[in-house]
Short mmCIF file of C-alpha atoms and ligand atoms in Angstrom, two decimals:
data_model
loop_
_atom_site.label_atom_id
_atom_site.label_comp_id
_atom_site.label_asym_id
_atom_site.label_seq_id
_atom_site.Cartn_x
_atom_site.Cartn_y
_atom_site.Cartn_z
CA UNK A 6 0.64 18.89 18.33
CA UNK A 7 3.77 16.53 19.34
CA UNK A 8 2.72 13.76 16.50
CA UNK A 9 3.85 10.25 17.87
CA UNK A 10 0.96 8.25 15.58
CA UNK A 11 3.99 7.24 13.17
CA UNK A 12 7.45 7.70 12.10
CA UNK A 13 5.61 8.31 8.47
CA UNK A 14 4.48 11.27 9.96
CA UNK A 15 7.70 13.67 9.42
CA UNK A 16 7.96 16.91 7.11
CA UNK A 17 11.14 17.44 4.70
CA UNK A 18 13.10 19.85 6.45
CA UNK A 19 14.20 22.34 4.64
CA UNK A 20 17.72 21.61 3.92
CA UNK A 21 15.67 18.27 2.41
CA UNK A 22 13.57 20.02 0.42
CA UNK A 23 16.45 22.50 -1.09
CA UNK A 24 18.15 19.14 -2.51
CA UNK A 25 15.10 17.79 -4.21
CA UNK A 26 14.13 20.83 -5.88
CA UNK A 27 17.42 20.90 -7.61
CA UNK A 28 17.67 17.05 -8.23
CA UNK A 29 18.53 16.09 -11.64
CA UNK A 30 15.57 14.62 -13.06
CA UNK A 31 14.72 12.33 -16.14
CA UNK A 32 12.05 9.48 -16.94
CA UNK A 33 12.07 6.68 -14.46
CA UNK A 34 9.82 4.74 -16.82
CA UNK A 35 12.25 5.17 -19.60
CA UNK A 36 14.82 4.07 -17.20
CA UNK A 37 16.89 7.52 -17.45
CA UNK A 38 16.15 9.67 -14.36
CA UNK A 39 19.96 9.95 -12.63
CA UNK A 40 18.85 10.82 -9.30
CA UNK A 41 16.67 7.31 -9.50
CA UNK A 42 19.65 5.56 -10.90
CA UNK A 43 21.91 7.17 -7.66
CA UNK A 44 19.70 5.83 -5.37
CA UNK A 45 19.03 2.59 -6.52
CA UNK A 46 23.34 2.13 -7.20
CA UNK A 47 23.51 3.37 -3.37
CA UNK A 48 21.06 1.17 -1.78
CA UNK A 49 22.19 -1.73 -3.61
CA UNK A 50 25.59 -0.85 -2.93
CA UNK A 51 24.81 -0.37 1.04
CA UNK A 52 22.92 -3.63 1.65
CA UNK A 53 25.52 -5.50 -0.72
CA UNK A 54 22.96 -6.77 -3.16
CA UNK A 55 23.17 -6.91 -7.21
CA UNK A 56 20.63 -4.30 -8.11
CA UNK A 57 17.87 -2.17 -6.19
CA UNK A 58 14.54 -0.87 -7.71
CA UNK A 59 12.71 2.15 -6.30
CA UNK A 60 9.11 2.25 -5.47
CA UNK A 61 6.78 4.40 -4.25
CA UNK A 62 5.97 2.38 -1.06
CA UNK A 63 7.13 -0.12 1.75
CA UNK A 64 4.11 -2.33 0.58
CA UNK A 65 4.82 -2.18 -3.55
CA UNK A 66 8.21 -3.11 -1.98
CA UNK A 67 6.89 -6.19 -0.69
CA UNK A 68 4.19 -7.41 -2.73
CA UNK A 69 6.65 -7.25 -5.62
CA UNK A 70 8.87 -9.01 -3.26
CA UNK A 71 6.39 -11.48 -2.85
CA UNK A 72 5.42 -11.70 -6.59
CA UNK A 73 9.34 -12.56 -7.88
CA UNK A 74 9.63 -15.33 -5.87
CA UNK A 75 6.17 -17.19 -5.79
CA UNK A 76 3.43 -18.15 -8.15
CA UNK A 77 -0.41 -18.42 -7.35
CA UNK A 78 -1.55 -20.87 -5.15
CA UNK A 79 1.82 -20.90 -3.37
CA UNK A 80 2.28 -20.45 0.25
CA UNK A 81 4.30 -18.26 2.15
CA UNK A 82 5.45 -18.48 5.84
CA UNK A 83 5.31 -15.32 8.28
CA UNK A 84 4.91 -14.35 11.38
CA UNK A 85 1.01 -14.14 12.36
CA UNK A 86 1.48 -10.20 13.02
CA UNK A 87 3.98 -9.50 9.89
CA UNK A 88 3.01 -6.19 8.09
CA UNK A 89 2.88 -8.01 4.84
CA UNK A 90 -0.04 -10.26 6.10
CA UNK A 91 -2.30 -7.53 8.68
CA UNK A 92 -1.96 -4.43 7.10
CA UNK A 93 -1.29 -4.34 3.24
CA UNK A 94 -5.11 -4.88 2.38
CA UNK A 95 -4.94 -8.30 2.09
CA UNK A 96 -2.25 -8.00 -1.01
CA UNK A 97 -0.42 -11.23 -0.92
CA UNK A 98 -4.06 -13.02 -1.91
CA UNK A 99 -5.20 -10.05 -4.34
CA UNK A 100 -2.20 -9.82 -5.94
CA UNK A 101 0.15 -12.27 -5.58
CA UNK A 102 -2.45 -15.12 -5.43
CA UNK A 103 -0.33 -16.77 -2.72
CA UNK A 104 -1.96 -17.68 1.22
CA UNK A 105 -0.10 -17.10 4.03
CA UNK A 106 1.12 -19.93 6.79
CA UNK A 107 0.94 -17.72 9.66
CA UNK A 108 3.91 -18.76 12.91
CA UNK A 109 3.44 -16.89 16.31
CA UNK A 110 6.61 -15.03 17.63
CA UNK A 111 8.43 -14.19 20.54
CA UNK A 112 8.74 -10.36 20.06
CA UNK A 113 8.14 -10.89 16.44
CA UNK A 114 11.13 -13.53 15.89
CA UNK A 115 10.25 -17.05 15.32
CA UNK A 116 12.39 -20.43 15.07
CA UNK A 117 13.46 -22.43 12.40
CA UNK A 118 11.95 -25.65 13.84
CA UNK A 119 8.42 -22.95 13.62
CA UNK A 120 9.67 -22.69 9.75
CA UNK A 121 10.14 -26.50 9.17
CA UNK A 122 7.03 -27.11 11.33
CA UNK A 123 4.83 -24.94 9.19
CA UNK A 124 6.55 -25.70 5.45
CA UNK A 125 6.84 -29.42 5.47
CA UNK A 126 8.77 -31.04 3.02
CA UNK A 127 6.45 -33.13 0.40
CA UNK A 128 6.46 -36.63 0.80
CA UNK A 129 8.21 -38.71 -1.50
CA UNK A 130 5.14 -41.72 -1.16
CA UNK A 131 2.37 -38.50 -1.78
CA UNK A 132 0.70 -37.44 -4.97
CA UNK A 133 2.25 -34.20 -6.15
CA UNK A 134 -0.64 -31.15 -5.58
CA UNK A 135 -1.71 -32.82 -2.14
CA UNK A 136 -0.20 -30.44 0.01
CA UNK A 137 -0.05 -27.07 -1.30
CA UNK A 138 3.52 -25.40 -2.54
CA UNK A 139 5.45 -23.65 0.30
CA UNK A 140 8.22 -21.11 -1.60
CA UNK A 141 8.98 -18.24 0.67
CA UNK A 142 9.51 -17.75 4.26
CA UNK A 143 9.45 -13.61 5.25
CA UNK A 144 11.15 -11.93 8.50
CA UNK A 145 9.80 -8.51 9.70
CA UNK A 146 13.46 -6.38 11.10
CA UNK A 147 12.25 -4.33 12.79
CA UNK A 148 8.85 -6.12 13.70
CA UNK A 149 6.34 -3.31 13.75
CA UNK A 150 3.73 -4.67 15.34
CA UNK A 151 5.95 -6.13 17.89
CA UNK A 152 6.84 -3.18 19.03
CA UNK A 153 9.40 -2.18 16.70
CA UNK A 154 11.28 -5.33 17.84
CA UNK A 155 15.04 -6.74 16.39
CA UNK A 156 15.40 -9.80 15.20
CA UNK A 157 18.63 -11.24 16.23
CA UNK A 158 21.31 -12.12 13.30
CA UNK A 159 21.76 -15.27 14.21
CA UNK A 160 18.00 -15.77 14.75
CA UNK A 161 18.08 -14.68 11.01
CA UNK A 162 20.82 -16.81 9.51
CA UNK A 163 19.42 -20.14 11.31
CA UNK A 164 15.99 -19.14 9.51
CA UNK A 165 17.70 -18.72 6.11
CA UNK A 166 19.77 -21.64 6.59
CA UNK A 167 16.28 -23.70 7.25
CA UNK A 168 15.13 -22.20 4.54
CA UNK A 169 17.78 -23.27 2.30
CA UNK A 170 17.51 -26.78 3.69
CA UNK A 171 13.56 -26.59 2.56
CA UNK A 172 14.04 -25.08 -0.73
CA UNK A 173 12.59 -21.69 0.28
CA UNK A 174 13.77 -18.42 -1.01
CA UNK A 175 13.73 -15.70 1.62
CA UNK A 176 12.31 -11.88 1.78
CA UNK A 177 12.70 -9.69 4.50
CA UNK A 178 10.67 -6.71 5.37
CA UNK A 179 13.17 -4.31 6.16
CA UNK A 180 10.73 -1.12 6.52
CA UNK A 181 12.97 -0.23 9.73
CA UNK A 182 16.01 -2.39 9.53
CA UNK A 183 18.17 1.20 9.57
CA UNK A 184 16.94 0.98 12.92
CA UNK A 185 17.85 -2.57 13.62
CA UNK A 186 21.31 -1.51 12.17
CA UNK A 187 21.73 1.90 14.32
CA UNK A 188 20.27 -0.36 17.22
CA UNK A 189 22.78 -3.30 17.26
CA UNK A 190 25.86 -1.83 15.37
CA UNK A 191 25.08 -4.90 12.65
CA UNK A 192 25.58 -3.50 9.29
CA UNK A 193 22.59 -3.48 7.01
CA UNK A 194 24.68 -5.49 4.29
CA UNK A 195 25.09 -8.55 7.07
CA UNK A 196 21.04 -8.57 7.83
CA UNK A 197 20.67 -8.41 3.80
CA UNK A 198 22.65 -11.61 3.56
CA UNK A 199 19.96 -13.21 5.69
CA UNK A 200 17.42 -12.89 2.48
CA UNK A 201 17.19 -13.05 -1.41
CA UNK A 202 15.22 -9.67 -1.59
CA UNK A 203 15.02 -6.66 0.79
CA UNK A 204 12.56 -4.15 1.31
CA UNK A 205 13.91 -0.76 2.93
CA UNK A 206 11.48 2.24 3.56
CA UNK A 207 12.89 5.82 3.23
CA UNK A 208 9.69 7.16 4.49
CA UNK A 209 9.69 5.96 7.92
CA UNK A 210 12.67 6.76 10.60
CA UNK A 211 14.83 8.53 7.40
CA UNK A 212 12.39 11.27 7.23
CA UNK A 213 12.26 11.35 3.25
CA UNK A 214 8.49 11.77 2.29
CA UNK A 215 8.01 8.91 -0.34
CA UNK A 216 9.28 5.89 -1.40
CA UNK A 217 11.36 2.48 -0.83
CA UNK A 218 13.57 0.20 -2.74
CA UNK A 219 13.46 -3.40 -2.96
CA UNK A 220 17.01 -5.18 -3.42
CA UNK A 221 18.15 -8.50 -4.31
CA UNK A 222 20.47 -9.82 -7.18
CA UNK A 223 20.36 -8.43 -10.77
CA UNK A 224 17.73 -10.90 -12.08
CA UNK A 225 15.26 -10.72 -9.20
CA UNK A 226 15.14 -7.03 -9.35
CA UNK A 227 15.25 -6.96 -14.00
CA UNK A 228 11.83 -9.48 -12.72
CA UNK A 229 10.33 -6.58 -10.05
CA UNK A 230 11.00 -3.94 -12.75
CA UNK A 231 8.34 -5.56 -14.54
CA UNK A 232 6.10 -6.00 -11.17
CA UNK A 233 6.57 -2.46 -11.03
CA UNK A 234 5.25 -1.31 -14.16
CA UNK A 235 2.55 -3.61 -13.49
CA UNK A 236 1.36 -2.28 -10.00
CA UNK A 237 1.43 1.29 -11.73
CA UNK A 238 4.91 1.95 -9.93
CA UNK A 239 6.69 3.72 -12.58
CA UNK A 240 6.68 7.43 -11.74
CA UNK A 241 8.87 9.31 -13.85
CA UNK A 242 10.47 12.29 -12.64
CA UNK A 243 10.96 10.03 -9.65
CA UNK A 244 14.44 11.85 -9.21
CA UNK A 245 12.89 14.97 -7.21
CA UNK A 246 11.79 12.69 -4.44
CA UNK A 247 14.72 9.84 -4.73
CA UNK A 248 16.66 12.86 -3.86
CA UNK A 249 15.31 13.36 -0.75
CA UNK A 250 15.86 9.66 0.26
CA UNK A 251 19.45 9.76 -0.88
CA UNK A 252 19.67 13.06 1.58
CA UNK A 253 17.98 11.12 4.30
CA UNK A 254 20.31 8.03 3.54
CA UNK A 255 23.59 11.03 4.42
CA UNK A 256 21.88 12.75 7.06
CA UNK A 257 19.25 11.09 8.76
CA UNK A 258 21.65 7.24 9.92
CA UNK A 259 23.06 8.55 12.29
CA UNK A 260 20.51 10.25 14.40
CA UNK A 261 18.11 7.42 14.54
CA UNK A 262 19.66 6.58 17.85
CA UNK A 263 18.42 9.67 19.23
CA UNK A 264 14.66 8.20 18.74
CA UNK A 265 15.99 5.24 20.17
CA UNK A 266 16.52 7.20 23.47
CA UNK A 267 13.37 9.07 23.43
CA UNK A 268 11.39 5.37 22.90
CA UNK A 269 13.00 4.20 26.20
CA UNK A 270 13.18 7.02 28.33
CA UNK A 271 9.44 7.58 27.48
CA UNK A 272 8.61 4.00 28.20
CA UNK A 273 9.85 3.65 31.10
CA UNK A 274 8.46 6.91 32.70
CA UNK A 275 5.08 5.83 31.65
CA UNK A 276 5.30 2.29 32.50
CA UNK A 277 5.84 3.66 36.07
CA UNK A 278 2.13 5.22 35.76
CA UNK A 279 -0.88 3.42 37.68
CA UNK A 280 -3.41 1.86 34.86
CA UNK A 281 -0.69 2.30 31.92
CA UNK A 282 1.87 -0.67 31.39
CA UNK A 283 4.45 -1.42 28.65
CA UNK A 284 6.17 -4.27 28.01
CA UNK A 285 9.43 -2.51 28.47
CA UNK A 286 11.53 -5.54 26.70
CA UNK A 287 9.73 -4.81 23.57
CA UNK A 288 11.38 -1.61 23.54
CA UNK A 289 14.26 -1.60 21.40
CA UNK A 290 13.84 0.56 18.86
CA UNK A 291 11.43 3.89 18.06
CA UNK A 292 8.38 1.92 18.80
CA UNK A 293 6.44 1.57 21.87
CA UNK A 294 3.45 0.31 22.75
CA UNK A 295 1.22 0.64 25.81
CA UNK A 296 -2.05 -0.82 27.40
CA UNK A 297 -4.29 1.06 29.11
CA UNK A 298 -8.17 0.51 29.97
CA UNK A 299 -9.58 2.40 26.94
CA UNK A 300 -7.29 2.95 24.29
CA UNK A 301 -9.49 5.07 22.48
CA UNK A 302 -10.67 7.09 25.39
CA UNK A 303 -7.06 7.66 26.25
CA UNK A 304 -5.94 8.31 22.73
CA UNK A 305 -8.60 11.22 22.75
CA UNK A 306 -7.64 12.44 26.36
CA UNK A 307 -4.18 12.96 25.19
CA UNK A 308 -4.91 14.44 21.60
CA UNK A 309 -6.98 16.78 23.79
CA UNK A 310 -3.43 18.35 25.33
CA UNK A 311 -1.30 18.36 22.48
CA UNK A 312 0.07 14.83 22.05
CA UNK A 313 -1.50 12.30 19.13
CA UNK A 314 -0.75 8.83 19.41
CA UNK A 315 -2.77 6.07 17.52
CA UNK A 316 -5.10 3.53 19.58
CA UNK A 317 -4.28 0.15 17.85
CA UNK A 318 -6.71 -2.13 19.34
CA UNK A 319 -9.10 -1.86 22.41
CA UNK A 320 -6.49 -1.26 25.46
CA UNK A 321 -3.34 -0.85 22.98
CA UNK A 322 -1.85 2.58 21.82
CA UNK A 323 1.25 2.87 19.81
CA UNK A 324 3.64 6.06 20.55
CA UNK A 325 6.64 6.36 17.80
CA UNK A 326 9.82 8.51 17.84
CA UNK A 327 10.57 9.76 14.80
CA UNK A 328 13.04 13.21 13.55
CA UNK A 329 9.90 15.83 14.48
CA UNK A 330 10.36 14.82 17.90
CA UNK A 331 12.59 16.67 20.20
CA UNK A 332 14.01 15.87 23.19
CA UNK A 333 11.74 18.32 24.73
CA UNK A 334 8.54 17.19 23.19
CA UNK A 335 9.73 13.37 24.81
CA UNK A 336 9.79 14.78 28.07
CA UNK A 337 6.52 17.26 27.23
CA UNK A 338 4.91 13.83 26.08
CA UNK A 339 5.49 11.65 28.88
CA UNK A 340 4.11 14.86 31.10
CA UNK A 341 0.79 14.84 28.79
CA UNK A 342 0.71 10.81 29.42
CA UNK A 343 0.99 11.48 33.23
CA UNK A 344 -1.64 14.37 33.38
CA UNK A 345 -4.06 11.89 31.31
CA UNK A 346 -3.14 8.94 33.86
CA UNK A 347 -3.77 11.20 36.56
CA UNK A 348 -7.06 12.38 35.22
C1 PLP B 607 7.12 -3.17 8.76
C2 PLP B 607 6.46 -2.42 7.66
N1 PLP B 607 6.53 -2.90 6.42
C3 PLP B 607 5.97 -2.27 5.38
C4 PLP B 607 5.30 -1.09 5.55
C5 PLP B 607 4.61 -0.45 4.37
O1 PLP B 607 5.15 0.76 4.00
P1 PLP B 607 4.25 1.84 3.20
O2 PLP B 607 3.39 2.50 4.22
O3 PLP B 607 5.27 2.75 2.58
O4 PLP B 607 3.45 1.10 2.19
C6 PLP B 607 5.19 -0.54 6.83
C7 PLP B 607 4.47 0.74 7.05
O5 PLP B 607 4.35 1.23 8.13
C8 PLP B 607 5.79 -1.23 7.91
O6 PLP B 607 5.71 -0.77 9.16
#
C-alpha cells in the first residue's frame, strides 16, 4: 500500500531506530534525561528562542501554547480552518477555557486589518467586562487544511506587528514550518521571530515517530513545564524517542524538498484528469488536496489498487508526501489516480 493519508504515517527507518535504542536515557519528569535535554537545547537553539519543552504531541504543543498566554474566558483569534480550532477535540474550550474568534483566509493567511477587525481594542467610554478579553492571535505555517499552504514572512511580521499594536501575544502552529523553511529558503529562526511561542512537530515530514517541542523565552516555557505535567505530558525515559527526533532534525531537513516535488508533480498530473481538480496554487508544500464527485467512493476505488489517501469531506481527498514515498510510488500513485478517473 503507497500510504499518502498523512505525513504521520512514516516508520523509523532503521538507521533511526539504531540511534534510539542506544540513546542515553534518564527521567524527563525529574528533569534529567540528556537526550531530552539535547533536544530541547537544539530546537531552542535552531528557532532562536530562550528555552524549548518536549511533548508528546503537536496538539499538547499547542494547547499548552494556548494555556501560557491566556486565561479562561479569554479569546483567541485564528483562522476559521486552523488545526488548533477543527481538529484538537475542541481543546482550547475544554482546556484552556478560552473561545475562539474565527478570520477566513486566503490559502490559510489572513490580514492584519482581519486581526484588528476581529480583536477590537476596548473602549475607553465602556464598562470593563463588556466585550470579552482578546489575548492571542495564532498563525498556522504550514496551513494544513489549506493545503499545506506558506504563510508569507512578511504576511507574518505585519500580523505580529498588529498584534503588538493590540496588546496580543502571538503563537504559531508550526506543525510543518520545516517545510515552510525547506520551501522558501527562510530560516526557521526568522518565522520564530514572528511569535512568542512555537510549536514544531517531529512526527510529521521529519519522520521521527513521537513528539514536538514548544519554544518561546525561558519563562514561557519554566510556565508550559508546569502545563505539561498537568496534561499528563511528562514521560520519562523520553530520551529513547527524543533521539529519534534529534536524528530526524540531522537527516530528515534536507530531503523534505524531495516531497515537495512529488506534491507538485502529482498535482498537476491529476489535475489534468476529467472529474478530478486541484487547486494547483495551494500546492506548495507536501500537501495536496483534490475534489472529485464522491470522495469517499473514490477514496475506496483507489485503496482498492494499492494507494490510501484520506476523504476529508464529501468531494475532498487529501494526498500527502511524506519520507515512505518514493519517487516511484509518486508516479505509481498518480497512475492508480488515473485508472480510478478512468473507471
Ligand atoms: C497544523 C497541525 N498542527 C498540529 C497538529 C497536531 O499534531 P499531533 O497529531 O501530534 O497532535 C497537526 C497534526 O496533524 C497539524 O497538522
Amino acid at each position: 500500500m503507497i500510504d499518502l493519508r498523512s505525513d504521520t504515517v512514516t516508520r523509523p527507518t532503521s538507521a533511526m531506530r539504531a540511534v534510539m535504542a542506544s540513546a542515553p536515557v534518564g527521567d524527563d519528569v525529574l528533569g534529567d534525561d540528556p537526550t531530552v535535554i539535547r533536544l530541547e537545547e537544539r530546537v531552542a537553539a535552531l528557532l532562536g528562542k530562550e528555552d524549548a519543552v518536549y511533548v508528546p504531541s503537536g496538539t499538547m504543543a499547542n494547547q499548552i501554547g494556548l494555556r501560557v498566554h491566556t486565561r479562561h474566558g479569554d479569546r483567541v483569534v485564528m483562522e476559521a480552518e486552523a488545526h488548533i480550532r477543527i481538529h484538537e477535540s475542541g481543546a482550547p474550550a475544554a482546556l484552556a477555557g478560552v473561545s475562539i474568534v474565527p478570520v477566513n483566509g486566503m490559502h490559510g493567511v489572513f490580514t492584519p486589518d482581519q486581526l484588528i477587525a476581529a480583536a477590537p481594542p476596548p473602549s475607553p467610554e465602556l464598562p470593563p467586562g463588556l466585550f470579552d478579553p482578546t489575548t492571542l492571535v495564532t498563525m498556522e505555517n504550514t496551513h494544513n487544511e489549506a493545503g499545506g499552504t506558506v504563510w508569507p514572512i512578511e504576511a507574518m511580521t505585519a500580523v505580529r506587528e498588529a498584534a503588538r499594536d493590540l496588546g496580543l501575544s502571538v503563537h504559531l502552529d508550526g506543525a510543518r514550518l520545516w517545510n515552510a523553511s525547506a520551501a522558501t529558503n527562510i530560516s526557521l529562526d526568522r518565522y520564530a521571530a514572528t511569535a512568542d511561542t512555537v510549536n514544531v512537530c517531529f512526527s510529521k515530514g521529519l519522520g521521527a515517530p513521537i513528539g514536538s517541542a514548544l519554544v518561546g523565552s525561558k519563562a514561557l516555557i519554566d510556565r508550559a513545564r508546569w502545563f505539561k505535567k498537568l496534561y499528563g505530558g511528562g514521560f520519562r525515559q523520553a530520551g529513547i524517542i527524543a533521539a529519534g527526533a534529534l536524528y530526524a532534525i540531522d537527516h530528515h531537513r534536507e530531503r523534505l524538498a524531495e516531497d515537495h516535488e512529488h506534491a507538485r508533480r502529482f498535482a498537476e498530473a491529476i489535475n489534468e484528469l476529467d472529474g478530478v481538480t486541484v487547486d494547483l496554487a495551494s500546492v506548495q508544500t507536501n500537501i495536496v488536496f483534490f475534489d472529485v464527485a464522491d470522495a469517499p467512493g473514490f477514496a475506496a476505488a483507489l485503496r482498492d489498487r494499492g494507494v490510501d489517501t484520506l476523504a476529508l469531506a464529501p468531494t475532498r481527498i487529501r494526498a500527502v508526501f511524506h519520507l515512505d514515498v518514493s519517487d516511484s510510488e509518486t508516479t505509481e500513485a498518480i497512475r492508480v489516480v488515473r485508472a480510478a478517473a478512468t473507471g
